[in-house]
Amino acid sequence: DPLWSRGLGDVYKRQIYNMKVKTELVKFKEGIELVSGSKLSMFELMVETYGELNEEKSNGILVCHAFSGNHHAAGISENEDTSGWWDQLIGPNKAIDTDKYFVVCCNNLGGCSGSTGPTSINPETNESFGKDFPAVSVIDWVNSQKMLAEYLGISKWSLVAGGSLGGMQALQWAISFPDSIEKSGIFAAASKSSTQNIAMNEVARESIRRDINFHDGDYLKHDVKPKSGLKTARMLGHITYLSEEHMNLKFGRKFQDITSRVDGDVDFEVENYLKYKGEKFSNSFDANSYILMTKAMDSYDAASAFSGDLEKALACIKARLLIIGFETDWLYPPKRGKEIQLAAMNVNVSCSYVTLDGEQGHDSFLFASARYENIIKTFIKS
């Protein structure tokens, strides 16, 4: 098809835990119309796949990453010694079994891990997009993923699943393309962000904007990076991802060993942890992508096109839904998932809801437990 070309071809293929892995940059020459009204004349998605697509192309599973995730969902990256963000759940004989399914994950449009985003070159100016990269939305991501499915020859996903912002995408898939998805896994997510969610994200964005190196979003032109702002934003984010109980168990009020402090201002272990996480994140993530991605999260409302009526929004769904909430998650608490379940049941959509304990707060969706894995396996097989 002349509309498609493989930007880098097969970047690399490798075997991990006897799992076939392929990473590829896919170029979409016809571009995409965005919800904002803007259009990208062309765009690229960095894609990673695991396992093999069967002859019927019926065993495809799409996993959607959360805010700070990317295409690297499982295995160990060849470039660095880092496991994929959902490595505990994706792989041979794991909850999402790559011996049976062809698993696909892409870095979202507007991201900073290879897909077209603020750090990419704008073909119209021959310079980085920077702050001029257009606003993106959850619907835009789902539309671009639908184009990716067509490129792969997959007319219907066996499952679309994700946690947090990835769960919002899984829900939107079931709404936008009801005939192209059999099952949807919505974990630690909601049909829209709460006022508190938006407030937390705005504080994080403001910390970036106030960094002396932000330059109103034009930091790339000045060859600098607003690291301090990014670090603070990530530290705030980590507090919302963890539960109070988990933080007490892991850190308590223990003092940090003087030989392993990340800097001289640290007193407590929890301070050291947050500063370490913030520093690591600030080295790898783009500030404009941070602002874009959090705004996409804040603006998402599954019922926005239906006058705020969630039942009407879900009425078209043909997929079976599995919604999982975690008791320790205060960012997207279980009641947010139950709102989706109740609306789905009221319009006769097949829907199951489970609340799990979870030890890691909002981040619990990333970590395997016997019950969590068994629920996902059973849902996929059913």
mmCIF file of C-alpha atoms in Angstrom:
data_model
loop_
_atom_site.group_PDB
_atom_site.id
_atom_site.type_symbol
_atom_site.label_atom_id
_atom_site.label_comp_id
_atom_site.label_asym_id
_atom_site.label_seq_id
_atom_site.Cartn_x
_atom_site.Cartn_y
_atom_site.Cartn_z
ATOM 1 C CA ASP A 1 0.000 0.000 0.000
ATOM 2 C CA PRO A 2 1.657 3.278 -1.087
ATOM 3 C CA LEU A 3 0.157 5.102 1.886
ATOM 4 C CA TRP A 4 2.407 3.182 4.251
ATOM 5 C CA SER A 5 6.163 2.965 4.432
ATOM 6 C CA ARG A 6 8.437 1.523 7.059
ATOM 7 C CA GLY A 7 10.488 4.439 8.299
ATOM 8 C CA LEU A 8 13.318 2.383 9.764
ATOM 9 C CA GLY A 9 12.215 -1.022 8.588
ATOM 10 C CA ASP A 10 12.794 -3.649 11.244
ATOM 11 C CA VAL A 11 14.844 -1.714 13.749
ATOM 12 C CA TYR A 12 15.754 -4.956 15.455
ATOM 13 C CA LYS A 13 14.358 -8.398 16.129
ATOM 14 C CA ARG A 14 15.394 -10.428 19.118
ATOM 15 C CA GLN A 15 14.472 -13.313 21.365
ATOM 16 C CA ILE A 16 13.670 -12.623 25.027
ATOM 17 C CA TYR A 17 12.563 -15.466 27.316
ATOM 18 C CA ASN A 18 11.824 -17.357 24.065
ATOM 19 C CA MET A 19 9.560 -14.449 23.092
ATOM 20 C CA LYS A 20 9.847 -13.010 19.606
ATOM 21 C CA VAL A 21 10.154 -9.228 19.823
ATOM 22 C CA LYS A 22 10.202 -6.672 17.030
ATOM 23 C CA THR A 23 10.625 -2.906 17.231
ATOM 24 C CA GLU A 24 9.700 -0.766 14.244
ATOM 25 C CA LEU A 25 9.134 2.865 13.338
ATOM 26 C CA VAL A 26 6.019 3.047 11.149
ATOM 27 C CA LYS A 27 5.415 6.107 8.976
ATOM 28 C CA PHE A 28 1.898 7.202 8.011
ATOM 29 C CA LYS A 29 2.311 9.369 4.936
ATOM 30 C CA GLU A 30 -1.284 10.540 4.727
ATOM 31 C CA GLY A 31 -1.159 12.171 8.146
ATOM 32 C CA ILE A 32 -3.975 12.526 10.638
ATOM 33 C CA GLU A 33 -6.741 14.999 11.448
ATOM 34 C CA LEU A 34 -6.732 15.809 15.169
ATOM 35 C CA VAL A 35 -9.693 16.551 17.416
ATOM 36 C CA SER A 36 -8.292 20.047 17.962
ATOM 37 C CA GLY A 37 -8.817 20.820 14.258
ATOM 38 C CA SER A 38 -5.100 20.708 13.488
ATOM 39 C CA LYS A 39 -3.616 18.221 11.057
ATOM 40 C CA LEU A 40 -0.270 16.480 10.939
ATOM 41 C CA SER A 41 0.662 16.050 7.276
ATOM 42 C CA MET A 42 2.486 12.841 8.225
ATOM 43 C CA PHE A 43 3.416 11.102 11.454
ATOM 44 C CA GLU A 44 5.370 8.157 12.800
ATOM 45 C CA LEU A 45 4.656 5.664 15.561
ATOM 46 C CA MET A 46 7.357 3.690 17.353
ATOM 47 C CA VAL A 47 5.915 0.210 17.757
ATOM 48 C CA GLU A 48 6.995 -2.901 19.628
ATOM 49 C CA THR A 49 5.382 -6.314 19.095
ATOM 50 C CA TYR A 50 5.663 -9.598 20.956
ATOM 51 C CA GLY A 51 4.816 -13.072 19.686
ATOM 52 C CA GLU A 52 3.411 -13.869 16.251
ATOM 53 C CA LEU A 53 0.232 -12.945 14.416
ATOM 54 C CA ASN A 54 -1.684 -16.043 13.332
ATOM 55 C CA GLU A 55 -2.847 -16.645 9.769
ATOM 56 C CA GLU A 56 -6.382 -15.492 10.558
ATOM 57 C CA LYS A 57 -4.954 -12.346 12.217
ATOM 58 C CA SER A 58 -7.373 -12.955 15.053
ATOM 59 C CA ASN A 59 -4.978 -13.140 18.016
ATOM 60 C CA GLY A 60 -3.929 -9.483 18.215
ATOM 61 C CA ILE A 61 -3.853 -7.724 21.582
ATOM 62 C CA LEU A 62 -3.203 -4.000 21.866
ATOM 63 C CA VAL A 63 -1.795 -2.704 25.146
ATOM 64 C CA CYS A 64 -1.983 1.053 25.724
ATOM 65 C CA HIS A 65 0.578 2.793 27.883
ATOM 66 C CA ALA A 66 -0.067 5.216 30.712
ATOM 67 C CA PHE A 67 1.176 8.792 30.900
ATOM 68 C CA SER A 68 4.926 8.210 31.198
ATOM 69 C CA GLY A 69 5.072 4.845 29.426
ATOM 70 C CA ASN A 70 6.088 4.059 25.868
ATOM 71 C CA HIS A 71 6.195 1.275 23.276
ATOM 72 C CA HIS A 72 8.537 -0.884 25.375
ATOM 73 C CA ALA A 73 5.969 -2.905 27.312
ATOM 74 C CA ALA A 74 7.791 -6.195 27.927
ATOM 75 C CA GLY A 75 11.167 -7.874 27.966
ATOM 76 C CA ILE A 76 14.536 -6.198 28.331
ATOM 77 C CA SER A 77 15.389 -3.391 25.913
ATOM 78 C CA GLU A 78 18.441 -4.035 23.765
ATOM 79 C CA ASN A 79 19.554 -0.427 24.298
ATOM 80 C CA GLU A 80 19.417 -0.410 28.068
ATOM 81 C CA ASP A 81 18.966 -2.835 30.923
ATOM 82 C CA THR A 82 15.345 -1.871 31.567
ATOM 83 C CA SER A 83 12.313 -4.139 31.703
ATOM 84 C CA GLY A 84 9.170 -3.136 29.839
ATOM 85 C CA TRP A 85 6.566 -1.278 31.861
ATOM 86 C CA TRP A 86 4.175 -4.289 31.858
ATOM 87 C CA ASP A 87 6.815 -7.020 31.833
ATOM 88 C CA GLN A 88 5.240 -8.706 34.861
ATOM 89 C CA LEU A 89 2.050 -9.348 32.885
ATOM 90 C CA ILE A 90 3.232 -9.809 29.263
ATOM 91 C CA GLY A 91 5.285 -12.800 28.122
ATOM 92 C CA PRO A 92 5.218 -16.588 27.703
ATOM 93 C CA ASN A 93 2.714 -18.142 30.133
ATOM 94 C CA LYS A 94 2.045 -14.781 31.751
ATOM 95 C CA ALA A 95 -1.368 -13.124 32.050
ATOM 96 C CA ILE A 96 -1.075 -11.857 28.465
ATOM 97 C CA ASP A 97 0.547 -14.912 26.918
ATOM 98 C CA THR A 98 2.863 -14.159 23.993
ATOM 99 C CA ASP A 99 2.960 -17.858 23.082
ATOM 100 C CA LYS A 100 -0.702 -17.509 22.106
ATOM 101 C CA TYR A 101 -1.203 -13.831 21.272
ATOM 102 C CA PHE A 102 0.422 -11.170 19.129
ATOM 103 C CA VAL A 103 0.845 -8.237 21.491
ATOM 104 C CA VAL A 104 1.268 -4.701 20.152
ATOM 105 C CA CYS A 105 2.257 -1.503 21.951
ATOM 106 C CA CYS A 106 3.101 1.894 20.452
ATOM 107 C CA ASN A 107 4.493 5.115 21.849
ATOM 108 C CA ASN A 108 1.589 7.560 21.719
ATOM 109 C CA LEU A 109 1.495 10.472 19.320
ATOM 110 C CA GLY A 110 3.013 13.492 21.073
ATOM 111 C CA GLY A 111 5.308 11.307 23.139
ATOM 112 C CA CYS A 112 9.076 11.406 23.314
ATOM 113 C CA SER A 113 10.149 7.800 22.734
ATOM 114 C CA GLY A 114 10.315 7.725 18.960
ATOM 115 C CA SER A 115 6.800 8.621 17.830
ATOM 116 C CA THR A 116 6.117 12.025 16.314
ATOM 117 C CA GLY A 117 6.041 14.630 19.072
ATOM 118 C CA PRO A 118 7.429 17.986 20.184
ATOM 119 C CA THR A 119 11.051 16.900 19.735
ATOM 120 C CA SER A 120 10.399 15.724 16.154
ATOM 121 C CA ILE A 121 11.279 17.799 13.107
ATOM 122 C CA ASN A 122 8.361 19.739 11.667
ATOM 123 C CA PRO A 123 8.574 19.111 7.884
ATOM 124 C CA GLU A 124 7.110 22.560 7.219
ATOM 125 C CA THR A 125 9.813 24.454 9.137
ATOM 126 C CA ASN A 126 12.686 21.945 9.217
ATOM 127 C CA GLU A 127 12.994 22.645 12.950
ATOM 128 C CA SER A 128 11.701 20.815 16.019
ATOM 129 C CA PHE A 129 7.979 21.280 16.684
ATOM 130 C CA GLY A 130 8.678 22.243 20.292
ATOM 131 C CA LYS A 131 5.803 24.129 21.913
ATOM 132 C CA ASP A 132 4.052 24.391 18.510
ATOM 133 C CA PHE A 133 3.194 20.695 18.412
ATOM 134 C CA PRO A 134 -0.621 20.539 18.235
ATOM 135 C CA ALA A 135 -2.741 19.425 21.169
ATOM 136 C CA VAL A 136 -3.491 15.705 21.188
ATOM 137 C CA SER A 137 -6.288 13.755 22.844
ATOM 138 C CA VAL A 138 -7.171 10.210 23.871
ATOM 139 C CA ILE A 139 -9.404 10.019 20.776
ATOM 140 C CA ASP A 140 -6.458 11.027 18.576
ATOM 141 C CA TRP A 141 -4.376 8.222 20.080
ATOM 142 C CA VAL A 142 -7.137 5.691 19.478
ATOM 143 C CA ASN A 143 -7.561 6.904 15.883
ATOM 144 C CA SER A 144 -3.816 6.578 15.239
ATOM 145 C CA GLN A 145 -3.854 3.092 16.793
ATOM 146 C CA LYS A 146 -6.711 2.151 14.460
ATOM 147 C CA MET A 147 -4.503 3.197 11.550
ATOM 148 C CA LEU A 148 -1.746 1.032 13.006
ATOM 149 C CA ALA A 149 -4.156 -1.927 13.203
ATOM 150 C CA GLU A 150 -4.966 -1.478 9.517
ATOM 151 C CA TYR A 151 -1.240 -1.378 8.721
ATOM 152 C CA LEU A 152 -0.790 -4.666 10.596
ATOM 153 C CA GLY A 153 -3.798 -6.187 8.838
ATOM 154 C CA ILE A 154 -5.752 -6.611 12.081
ATOM 155 C CA SER A 155 -9.453 -5.912 11.580
ATOM 156 C CA LYS A 156 -10.447 -6.807 15.137
ATOM 157 C CA TRP A 157 -8.417 -6.851 18.340
ATOM 158 C CA SER A 158 -8.960 -9.826 20.611
ATOM 159 C CA LEU A 159 -8.310 -7.440 23.504
ATOM 160 C CA VAL A 160 -7.377 -3.806 24.067
ATOM 161 C CA ALA A 161 -6.092 -3.207 27.590
ATOM 162 C CA GLY A 162 -4.258 -0.646 29.681
ATOM 163 C CA GLY A 163 -3.992 0.980 33.061
ATOM 164 C CA SER A 164 -4.540 4.597 34.084
ATOM 165 C CA LEU A 165 -4.350 6.722 30.916
ATOM 166 C CA GLY A 166 -3.987 3.431 29.026
ATOM 167 C CA GLY A 167 -7.293 2.293 30.513
ATOM 168 C CA MET A 168 -8.956 5.434 29.173
ATOM 169 C CA GLN A 169 -7.713 4.451 25.716
ATOM 170 C CA ALA A 170 -9.064 0.916 26.145
ATOM 171 C CA LEU A 171 -12.471 2.362 27.060
ATOM 172 C CA GLN A 172 -12.428 4.787 24.137
ATOM 173 C CA TRP A 173 -11.559 1.945 21.726
ATOM 174 C CA ALA A 174 -14.774 0.170 22.724
ATOM 175 C CA ILE A 175 -16.742 3.387 22.111
ATOM 176 C CA SER A 176 -15.065 4.614 18.909
ATOM 177 C CA PHE A 177 -14.685 1.277 17.109
ATOM 178 C CA PRO A 178 -17.253 -1.177 18.538
ATOM 179 C CA ASP A 179 -16.825 -3.619 15.636
ATOM 180 C CA SER A 180 -13.031 -3.679 15.901
ATOM 181 C CA ILE A 181 -12.597 -4.940 19.452
ATOM 182 C CA GLU A 182 -13.808 -8.089 21.224
ATOM 183 C CA LYS A 183 -12.784 -7.263 24.794
ATOM 184 C CA SER A 184 -11.592 -4.211 26.696
ATOM 185 C CA GLY A 185 -9.499 -4.265 29.869
ATOM 186 C CA ILE A 186 -9.814 -1.013 31.854
ATOM 187 C CA PHE A 187 -7.534 -0.987 34.893
ATOM 188 C CA ALA A 188 -7.031 1.748 37.526
ATOM 189 C CA ALA A 189 -8.816 4.211 35.250
ATOM 190 C CA ALA A 190 -11.892 6.418 34.961
ATOM 191 C CA SER A 191 -14.238 7.763 32.307
ATOM 192 C CA LYS A 192 -12.876 11.242 33.051
ATOM 193 C CA SER A 193 -10.359 12.916 35.321
ATOM 194 C CA SER A 194 -11.559 14.421 38.580
ATOM 195 C CA THR A 195 -11.085 18.035 39.645
ATOM 196 C CA GLN A 196 -8.333 16.852 42.005
ATOM 197 C CA ASN A 197 -6.578 14.988 39.164
ATOM 198 C CA ILE A 198 -6.611 18.141 37.045
ATOM 199 C CA ALA A 199 -5.375 20.257 39.948
ATOM 200 C CA MET A 200 -2.414 17.927 40.616
ATOM 201 C CA ASN A 201 -1.463 17.940 36.945
ATOM 202 C CA GLU A 202 -1.625 21.717 36.768
ATOM 203 C CA VAL A 203 0.735 22.084 39.728
ATOM 204 C CA ALA A 204 3.158 19.748 37.926
ATOM 205 C CA ARG A 205 2.864 21.711 34.674
ATOM 206 C CA GLU A 206 3.380 24.999 36.492
ATOM 207 C CA SER A 207 6.593 23.697 38.043
ATOM 208 C CA ILE A 208 7.850 23.067 34.502
ATOM 209 C CA ARG A 209 6.717 26.445 33.162
ATOM 210 C CA ARG A 210 8.463 28.257 36.024
ATOM 211 C CA ASP A 211 11.804 26.565 35.365
ATOM 212 C CA ILE A 212 14.295 29.205 34.239
ATOM 213 C CA ASN A 213 15.267 26.967 31.318
ATOM 214 C CA PHE A 214 11.718 26.490 29.994
ATOM 215 C CA HIS A 215 11.828 29.627 27.792
ATOM 216 C CA ASP A 216 8.061 29.529 27.172
ATOM 217 C CA GLY A 217 8.461 26.060 25.666
ATOM 218 C CA ASP A 218 11.300 27.052 23.328
ATOM 219 C CA TYR A 219 14.075 25.424 25.396
ATOM 220 C CA LEU A 220 15.255 23.309 22.448
ATOM 221 C CA LYS A 221 16.133 26.485 20.561
ATOM 222 C CA HIS A 222 18.272 27.541 23.527
ATOM 223 C CA ASP A 223 19.888 24.088 23.767
ATOM 224 C CA VAL A 224 18.784 23.661 27.391
ATOM 225 C CA LYS A 225 16.253 21.533 29.268
ATOM 226 C CA PRO A 226 13.930 22.487 32.167
ATOM 227 C CA LYS A 227 15.249 19.626 34.297
ATOM 228 C CA SER A 228 14.426 21.185 37.650
ATOM 229 C CA GLY A 229 10.780 21.647 36.698
ATOM 230 C CA LEU A 230 10.510 18.155 35.266
ATOM 231 C CA LYS A 231 12.110 16.712 38.381
ATOM 232 C CA THR A 232 9.637 18.482 40.664
ATOM 233 C CA ALA A 233 6.695 17.438 38.466
ATOM 234 C CA ARG A 234 7.752 13.795 38.610
ATOM 235 C CA MET A 235 8.282 13.901 42.370
ATOM 236 C CA LEU A 236 4.734 15.187 42.791
ATOM 237 C CA GLY A 237 3.458 12.515 40.417
ATOM 238 C CA HIS A 238 5.117 9.709 42.356
ATOM 239 C CA ILE A 239 3.388 10.791 45.540
ATOM 240 C CA THR A 240 0.024 10.359 43.790
ATOM 241 C CA TYR A 241 1.014 6.954 42.356
ATOM 242 C CA LEU A 242 1.878 5.400 45.720
ATOM 243 C CA SER A 243 -0.443 4.658 48.640
ATOM 244 C CA GLU A 244 0.114 6.068 52.108
ATOM 245 C CA GLU A 245 0.301 2.534 53.493
ATOM 246 C CA HIS A 246 2.906 1.480 50.929
ATOM 247 C CA MET A 247 5.008 4.578 51.591
ATOM 248 C CA ASN A 248 4.867 3.929 55.345
ATOM 249 C CA LEU A 249 5.880 0.295 54.885
ATOM 250 C CA LYS A 250 8.643 1.056 52.410
ATOM 251 C CA PHE A 251 10.103 4.201 53.970
ATOM 252 C CA GLY A 252 8.416 5.145 57.210
ATOM 253 C CA ARG A 253 10.390 7.937 58.821
ATOM 254 C CA LYS A 254 13.720 6.206 58.256
ATOM 255 C CA PHE A 255 16.747 8.413 57.683
ATOM 256 C CA GLN A 256 18.755 7.991 54.497
ATOM 257 C CA ASP A 257 22.222 6.501 54.856
ATOM 258 C CA ILE A 258 24.702 9.318 54.369
ATOM 259 C CA THR A 259 26.763 7.279 51.871
ATOM 260 C CA SER A 260 23.836 6.842 49.450
ATOM 261 C CA ARG A 261 22.214 10.257 49.478
ATOM 262 C CA VAL A 262 21.452 11.680 46.039
ATOM 263 C CA ASP A 263 22.340 15.121 47.379
ATOM 264 C CA GLY A 264 23.314 16.778 50.632
ATOM 265 C CA ASP A 265 19.859 18.187 51.376
ATOM 266 C CA VAL A 266 18.307 14.751 51.855
ATOM 267 C CA ASP A 267 17.398 13.584 55.362
ATOM 268 C CA PHE A 268 14.728 10.886 54.938
ATOM 269 C CA GLU A 269 14.654 7.796 52.686
ATOM 270 C CA VAL A 270 11.406 8.938 51.074
ATOM 271 C CA GLU A 271 13.082 12.218 50.076
ATOM 272 C CA ASN A 272 15.985 10.313 48.569
ATOM 273 C CA TYR A 273 13.627 8.050 46.617
ATOM 274 C CA LEU A 274 11.596 10.925 45.190
ATOM 275 C CA LYS A 275 14.688 12.900 44.205
ATOM 276 C CA TYR A 276 16.214 9.833 42.550
ATOM 277 C CA LYS A 277 13.028 9.139 40.578
ATOM 278 C CA GLY A 278 12.695 12.799 39.629
ATOM 279 C CA GLU A 279 16.283 13.051 38.432
ATOM 280 C CA LYS A 280 16.038 9.863 36.360
ATOM 281 C CA PHE A 281 12.792 11.009 34.747
ATOM 282 C CA SER A 282 14.094 14.504 33.988
ATOM 283 C CA ASN A 283 16.954 12.986 31.997
ATOM 284 C CA SER A 284 14.686 11.003 29.687
ATOM 285 C CA PHE A 285 11.339 12.808 29.278
ATOM 286 C CA ASP A 286 10.497 15.896 27.245
ATOM 287 C CA ALA A 287 8.839 18.828 29.023
ATOM 288 C CA ASN A 288 6.483 19.739 26.167
ATOM 289 C CA SER A 289 5.419 16.086 25.929
ATOM 290 C CA TYR A 290 4.735 16.151 29.662
ATOM 291 C CA ILE A 291 2.422 19.121 29.247
ATOM 292 C CA LEU A 292 0.706 17.610 26.173
ATOM 293 C CA MET A 293 0.141 14.202 27.754
ATOM 294 C CA THR A 294 -1.234 15.510 31.051
ATOM 295 C CA LYS A 295 -3.566 17.899 29.224
ATOM 296 C CA ALA A 296 -4.844 14.978 27.136
ATOM 297 C CA MET A 297 -5.525 13.102 30.357
ATOM 298 C CA ASP A 298 -7.285 16.087 31.929
ATOM 299 C CA SER A 299 -9.463 16.781 28.880
ATOM 300 C CA TYR A 300 -10.667 13.209 28.396
ATOM 301 C CA ASP A 301 -14.345 12.621 29.079
ATOM 302 C CA ALA A 302 -15.876 9.514 27.539
ATOM 303 C CA ALA A 303 -19.314 11.162 27.629
ATOM 304 C CA SER A 304 -18.339 14.585 26.258
ATOM 305 C CA ALA A 305 -19.921 13.908 22.849
ATOM 306 C CA PHE A 306 -23.116 12.698 24.537
ATOM 307 C CA SER A 307 -23.988 15.770 26.638
ATOM 308 C CA GLY A 308 -22.205 14.234 29.615
ATOM 309 C CA ASP A 309 -24.436 11.136 29.645
ATOM 310 C CA LEU A 310 -22.099 8.168 30.190
ATOM 311 C CA GLU A 311 -24.832 5.618 29.558
ATOM 312 C CA LYS A 312 -25.464 7.058 26.098
ATOM 313 C CA ALA A 313 -21.712 7.033 25.424
ATOM 314 C CA LEU A 314 -21.444 3.339 26.315
ATOM 315 C CA ALA A 315 -24.652 2.192 24.608
ATOM 316 C CA CYS A 316 -22.879 1.452 21.315
ATOM 317 C CA ILE A 317 -20.287 -0.873 22.901
ATOM 318 C CA LYS A 318 -20.252 -4.470 21.669
ATOM 319 C CA ALA A 319 -17.090 -5.548 23.451
ATOM 320 C CA ARG A 320 -17.029 -7.272 26.830
ATOM 321 C CA LEU A 321 -15.522 -5.059 29.518
ATOM 322 C CA LEU A 322 -13.283 -6.013 32.421
ATOM 323 C CA ILE A 323 -12.802 -3.188 34.910
ATOM 324 C CA ILE A 324 -10.313 -3.523 37.758
ATOM 325 C CA GLY A 325 -9.818 -1.044 40.570
ATOM 326 C CA PHE A 326 -7.320 -1.123 43.426
ATOM 327 C CA GLU A 327 -8.250 -0.426 47.011
ATOM 328 C CA THR A 328 -5.091 1.607 47.707
ATOM 329 C CA ASP A 329 -5.412 3.784 44.585
ATOM 330 C CA TRP A 330 -6.410 7.313 45.541
ATOM 331 C CA LEU A 331 -5.593 8.839 42.142
ATOM 332 C CA TYR A 332 -8.297 6.807 40.359
ATOM 333 C CA PRO A 333 -10.056 5.048 43.262
ATOM 334 C CA PRO A 334 -12.295 2.000 42.750
ATOM 335 C CA LYS A 335 -15.474 4.097 42.710
ATOM 336 C CA ARG A 336 -14.348 5.615 39.394
ATOM 337 C CA GLY A 337 -14.326 2.167 37.779
ATOM 338 C CA LYS A 338 -17.659 1.313 39.365
ATOM 339 C CA GLU A 339 -19.157 4.375 37.657
ATOM 340 C CA ILE A 340 -18.233 2.830 34.290
ATOM 341 C CA GLN A 341 -19.598 -0.576 35.332
ATOM 342 C CA LEU A 342 -22.946 0.814 36.467
ATOM 343 C CA ALA A 343 -23.424 2.861 33.292
ATOM 344 C CA ALA A 344 -22.460 -0.155 31.153
ATOM 345 C CA MET A 345 -24.857 -2.498 32.954
ATOM 346 C CA ASN A 346 -27.715 0.000 32.573
ATOM 347 C CA VAL A 347 -27.361 -0.180 28.772
ATOM 348 C CA ASN A 348 -26.860 -3.977 28.698
ATOM 349 C CA VAL A 349 -23.131 -3.977 27.977
ATOM 350 C CA SER A 350 -21.415 -7.129 29.233
ATOM 351 C CA CYS A 351 -19.215 -5.887 32.051
ATOM 352 C CA SER A 352 -17.330 -7.333 35.017
ATOM 353 C CA TYR A 353 -15.844 -5.318 37.865
ATOM 354 C CA VAL A 354 -13.278 -6.417 40.448
ATOM 355 C CA THR A 355 -11.590 -4.515 43.275
ATOM 356 C CA LEU A 356 -8.145 -5.826 44.243
ATOM 357 C CA ASP A 357 -6.145 -4.898 47.329
ATOM 358 C CA GLY A 358 -3.008 -3.659 45.544
ATOM 359 C CA GLU A 359 0.031 -2.747 47.627
ATOM 360 C CA GLN A 360 1.423 0.002 45.375
ATOM 361 C CA GLY A 361 -1.453 2.452 45.210
ATOM 362 C CA HIS A 362 -2.249 3.655 41.695
ATOM 363 C CA ASP A 363 0.835 1.843 40.389
ATOM 364 C CA SER A 364 -0.674 -1.496 41.446
ATOM 365 C CA PHE A 365 -1.917 -2.113 37.899
ATOM 366 C CA LEU A 366 1.731 -2.534 36.830
ATOM 367 C CA PHE A 367 2.512 -5.366 39.245
ATOM 368 C CA ALA A 368 1.490 -8.997 38.952
ATOM 369 C CA SER A 369 -0.297 -10.870 41.709
ATOM 370 C CA ALA A 370 -1.790 -14.354 41.532
ATOM 371 C CA ARG A 371 -5.386 -13.078 41.589
ATOM 372 C CA TYR A 372 -4.734 -10.206 39.159
ATOM 373 C CA GLU A 373 -3.075 -12.538 36.637
ATOM 374 C CA ASN A 374 -5.772 -15.178 36.980
ATOM 375 C CA ILE A 375 -8.563 -12.639 36.398
ATOM 376 C CA ILE A 376 -6.896 -11.340 33.214
ATOM 377 C CA LYS A 377 -6.156 -14.862 31.928
ATOM 378 C CA THR A 378 -9.726 -15.978 32.558
ATOM 379 C CA PHE A 379 -11.146 -12.892 30.863
ATOM 380 C CA ILE A 380 -8.973 -13.408 27.759
ATOM 381 C CA LYS A 381 -9.886 -17.112 27.502
ATOM 382 C CA SER A 382 -13.597 -16.639 28.188
#
